Amino acid sequence: MIIFQPERILLKKQIKKHSHHIIGDVLDVGCGSFDRYSELFSFKKYLKMDIDENNNPDVVGSANNIPLPDNAVDSIVCTQVLGDIWDLKKAFSEFFRVLKPGGKVLATESLMAAMHDEPHDFWRFTNYSLERFFQEAGFRVLESERRGGFFSSNAQNIIRYLIDRLDLYDSFLGKILRYPLIFFGRMMMFIDNLDKSKAGGRQTMGWCIVAVK
């Protein structure tokens, strides 16, 4: 059963907005068990990489040890993966190594999110930390955009709590609450669009960064 979550809606919308940066031979780092975003990009070849071979990736490997030669791909997509990597400097160095000159990375990460993938959930990020990691690896940051604000962030936290606390994915209660949660989540996202305050922006869910080699 699918339960509405503002984070997923806003994340896909944000990736689509910046999808024009991703072209040519693309490496999806940490693709997971199914393909979420490749349909958003125009590409020549799309390589899915994951550390778990049971997810049937095209390439088995981790972000800090990518089994590809130097200058191998035109673009890298890395969505909601960096927080699960302990050696971040090595990961950013690997991104730089396998990208062709002029190649781009589209990366998203969280500032506010429930714990997940335990015990491999290590980090949360501000835009300043993400930008600095990219810059210290040799990249130039082209785009840095927040995702959501105070109202959608809190809606996400409440819905995620209810999913975990009440086991909404696998219970009859999930069917009952499904549509009320859609209304609640979309209402809070709408209010976020009206709130242009600095205070609201500081309560963002996370960030999208586009950087070029």
Short mmCIF file of C-alpha atoms in Angstrom, two decimals:
data_model
loop_
_atom_site.label_atom_id
_atom_site.label_comp_id
_atom_site.label_asym_id
_atom_site.label_seq_id
_atom_site.Cartn_x
_atom_site.Cartn_y
_atom_site.Cartn_z
CA MET A 1 0.00 0.00 0.00
CA ILE A 2 1.23 3.51 -0.83
CA ILE A 3 0.89 6.12 1.92
CA PHE A 4 1.22 9.76 0.86
CA GLN A 5 4.46 11.39 2.03
CA PRO A 6 5.33 15.02 1.20
CA GLU A 7 9.03 14.17 1.05
CA ARG A 8 8.58 11.77 -1.85
CA ILE A 9 6.34 14.15 -3.80
CA LEU A 10 8.67 17.12 -3.36
CA LEU A 11 11.77 15.04 -4.02
CA LYS A 12 10.53 13.80 -7.39
CA LYS A 13 9.37 17.30 -8.32
CA GLN A 14 12.79 18.72 -7.43
CA ILE A 15 14.71 16.08 -9.37
CA LYS A 16 12.49 16.66 -12.40
CA LYS A 17 13.14 20.42 -12.19
CA HIS A 18 16.91 19.87 -12.45
CA SER A 19 16.79 16.82 -14.72
CA HIS A 20 18.06 18.75 -17.77
CA HIS A 21 21.55 18.62 -16.25
CA ILE A 22 21.64 14.82 -16.54
CA ILE A 23 22.59 13.60 -20.02
CA GLY A 24 24.70 11.03 -21.87
CA ASP A 25 26.00 8.02 -19.96
CA VAL A 26 24.49 8.21 -16.48
CA LEU A 27 25.49 6.43 -13.26
CA ASP A 28 22.78 6.13 -10.60
CA VAL A 29 24.66 5.69 -7.31
CA GLY A 30 22.73 3.69 -4.72
CA CYS A 31 19.77 2.91 -6.97
CA GLY A 32 18.10 0.58 -4.47
CA SER A 33 15.67 -2.18 -5.32
CA PHE A 34 13.69 -0.36 -8.01
CA ASP A 35 14.07 2.43 -10.53
CA ARG A 36 12.49 5.65 -9.24
CA TYR A 37 13.80 8.44 -11.43
CA SER A 38 15.37 7.33 -14.74
CA GLU A 39 12.17 8.27 -16.58
CA LEU A 40 12.87 11.92 -15.70
CA PHE A 41 16.16 12.07 -17.62
CA SER A 42 17.24 12.14 -21.26
CA PHE A 43 20.22 9.80 -21.45
CA LYS A 44 22.20 7.56 -23.78
CA LYS A 45 22.91 4.86 -21.20
CA TYR A 46 21.67 4.48 -17.62
CA LEU A 47 23.80 2.39 -15.25
CA LYS A 48 22.28 1.49 -11.90
CA MET A 49 24.81 0.85 -9.14
CA ASP A 50 24.08 -0.56 -5.70
CA ILE A 51 26.07 -2.26 -2.97
CA ASP A 52 23.47 -5.04 -2.69
CA GLU A 53 23.59 -7.48 -5.61
CA ASN A 54 20.10 -8.70 -4.64
CA ASN A 55 18.76 -5.40 -6.00
CA ASN A 56 19.91 -6.53 -9.48
CA PRO A 57 21.99 -3.45 -10.29
CA ASP A 58 24.00 -3.10 -13.48
CA VAL A 59 27.08 -2.43 -11.35
CA VAL A 60 27.72 -3.80 -7.86
CA GLY A 61 29.66 -1.22 -5.89
CA SER A 62 29.56 1.55 -3.30
CA ALA A 63 29.87 5.31 -3.64
CA ASN A 64 33.32 5.29 -2.06
CA ASN A 65 34.57 2.47 -4.28
CA ILE A 66 33.03 2.79 -7.75
CA PRO A 67 34.24 -0.05 -10.02
CA LEU A 68 34.51 2.12 -13.15
CA PRO A 69 37.54 3.66 -14.87
CA ASP A 70 38.41 7.36 -14.76
CA ASN A 71 36.27 9.69 -16.89
CA ALA A 72 33.71 6.93 -17.49
CA VAL A 73 30.34 8.74 -17.32
CA ASP A 74 28.77 12.06 -18.29
CA SER A 75 26.44 12.37 -15.31
CA ILE A 76 25.87 11.01 -11.81
CA VAL A 77 22.57 10.81 -9.96
CA CYS A 78 22.78 10.25 -6.20
CA THR A 79 19.48 10.61 -4.36
CA GLN A 80 19.17 10.16 -0.60
CA VAL A 81 22.32 8.01 -0.39
CA LEU A 82 25.10 10.21 1.00
CA GLY A 83 23.69 10.08 4.54
CA ASP A 84 24.36 6.32 4.59
CA ILE A 85 28.05 6.63 3.64
CA TRP A 86 30.63 6.89 6.39
CA ASP A 87 33.63 8.00 4.29
CA LEU A 88 32.07 10.96 2.51
CA LYS A 89 35.29 12.55 1.27
CA LYS A 90 36.17 9.33 -0.53
CA ALA A 91 32.71 9.22 -2.11
CA PHE A 92 32.97 12.76 -3.48
CA SER A 93 36.48 11.99 -4.71
CA GLU A 94 35.13 8.93 -6.54
CA PHE A 95 32.38 11.02 -8.15
CA PHE A 96 35.01 13.42 -9.45
CA ARG A 97 37.21 10.58 -10.71
CA VAL A 98 34.61 8.71 -12.76
CA LEU A 99 33.00 11.82 -14.27
CA LYS A 100 34.21 13.13 -17.60
CA PRO A 101 35.42 16.76 -17.66
CA GLY A 102 32.33 18.96 -17.70
CA GLY A 103 30.22 16.13 -16.26
CA LYS A 104 27.60 16.87 -13.62
CA VAL A 105 26.30 15.38 -10.39
CA LEU A 106 22.71 15.75 -9.21
CA ALA A 107 22.56 14.88 -5.52
CA THR A 108 19.77 15.15 -2.96
CA GLU A 109 19.97 14.69 0.79
CA SER A 110 18.04 15.30 3.98
CA LEU A 111 18.36 17.84 6.76
CA MET A 112 15.32 16.52 8.65
CA ALA A 113 14.37 12.86 8.33
CA ALA A 114 13.49 9.88 10.49
CA MET A 115 16.24 7.36 11.11
CA HIS A 116 16.39 4.63 8.48
CA ASP A 117 18.63 1.85 7.15
CA GLU A 118 19.98 1.38 10.66
CA PRO A 119 22.78 0.96 11.64
CA HIS A 120 24.03 2.66 8.45
CA ASP A 121 22.25 6.00 8.88
CA PHE A 122 25.12 8.40 9.63
CA TRP A 123 24.51 11.98 8.51
CA ARG A 124 22.11 14.89 7.97
CA PHE A 125 23.16 17.86 5.82
CA THR A 126 22.83 21.61 5.50
CA ASN A 127 23.37 23.19 2.11
CA TYR A 128 26.65 24.55 3.44
CA SER A 129 28.05 21.11 4.25
CA LEU A 130 27.01 19.60 0.91
CA GLU A 131 28.42 22.50 -1.07
CA ARG A 132 31.69 22.32 0.83
CA PHE A 133 32.09 18.58 0.23
CA PHE A 134 31.62 19.15 -3.50
CA GLN A 135 33.98 22.12 -3.63
CA GLU A 136 36.73 20.39 -1.67
CA ALA A 137 36.54 17.47 -4.12
CA GLY A 138 37.13 19.88 -7.03
CA PHE A 139 33.57 20.53 -8.20
CA ARG A 140 31.87 23.84 -8.92
CA VAL A 141 28.34 24.10 -7.49
CA LEU A 142 25.76 25.23 -10.05
CA GLU A 143 22.50 24.79 -8.14
CA SER A 144 21.65 24.60 -4.45
CA GLU A 145 17.94 24.40 -3.67
CA ARG A 146 16.03 23.58 -0.50
CA ARG A 147 13.16 21.09 -0.46
CA GLY A 148 10.06 22.11 1.45
CA GLY A 149 9.76 24.24 4.57
CA PHE A 150 8.31 24.23 8.06
CA PHE A 151 4.82 22.97 7.23
CA SER A 152 5.67 20.19 4.78
CA SER A 153 8.60 19.07 6.97
CA ASN A 154 6.33 18.70 9.97
CA ALA A 155 3.65 16.97 7.91
CA GLN A 156 6.28 14.50 6.72
CA ASN A 157 7.44 13.83 10.29
CA ILE A 158 3.88 13.25 11.51
CA ILE A 159 2.97 10.95 8.62
CA ARG A 160 6.22 9.00 8.92
CA TYR A 161 5.60 8.56 12.66
CA LEU A 162 2.09 7.24 12.00
CA ILE A 163 3.38 4.83 9.34
CA ASP A 164 5.91 3.36 11.76
CA ARG A 165 3.81 3.55 14.93
CA LEU A 166 0.61 2.11 13.45
CA ASP A 167 2.16 -0.10 10.75
CA LEU A 168 0.08 1.66 8.10
CA TYR A 169 1.65 -0.11 5.14
CA ASP A 170 0.31 -3.50 6.23
CA SER A 171 -2.81 -2.75 8.25
CA PHE A 172 -6.47 -2.02 7.61
CA LEU A 173 -5.93 1.27 9.44
CA GLY A 174 -3.68 2.32 6.56
CA LYS A 175 -6.63 2.03 4.18
CA ILE A 176 -8.76 4.16 6.50
CA LEU A 177 -6.14 6.89 6.95
CA ARG A 178 -4.84 6.92 3.38
CA TYR A 179 -7.04 9.72 2.03
CA PRO A 180 -7.07 11.89 5.18
CA LEU A 181 -3.26 11.80 5.08
CA ILE A 182 -3.26 12.85 1.43
CA PHE A 183 -5.46 15.84 2.32
CA PHE A 184 -3.33 16.72 5.35
CA GLY A 185 -0.04 16.43 3.47
CA ARG A 186 -1.16 18.44 0.45
CA MET A 187 -2.70 21.13 2.65
CA MET A 188 0.59 21.57 4.51
CA MET A 189 2.52 21.67 1.24
CA PHE A 190 0.14 24.36 -0.03
CA ILE A 191 0.70 26.45 3.12
CA ASP A 192 4.45 26.03 2.62
CA ASN A 193 4.12 27.58 -0.83
CA LEU A 194 2.52 30.64 0.76
CA ASP A 195 5.16 30.94 3.48
CA LYS A 196 8.10 32.88 2.06
CA SER A 197 9.66 33.56 5.45
CA LYS A 198 13.28 32.88 6.33
CA ALA A 199 12.06 31.04 9.44
CA GLY A 200 10.05 28.60 7.33
CA GLY A 201 12.98 27.99 4.98
CA ARG A 202 15.25 27.07 7.86
CA GLN A 203 12.96 24.13 8.62
CA THR A 204 13.55 22.51 5.23
CA MET A 205 13.47 18.76 4.63
CA GLY A 206 16.71 18.83 2.69
CA TRP A 207 18.62 19.96 -0.36
CA CYS A 208 19.28 19.35 -4.03
CA ILE A 209 22.76 20.15 -5.32
CA VAL A 210 23.93 20.19 -8.93
CA ALA A 211 27.70 20.39 -9.37
CA VAL A 212 30.01 20.25 -12.38
CA LYS A 213 33.52 18.81 -12.74
#
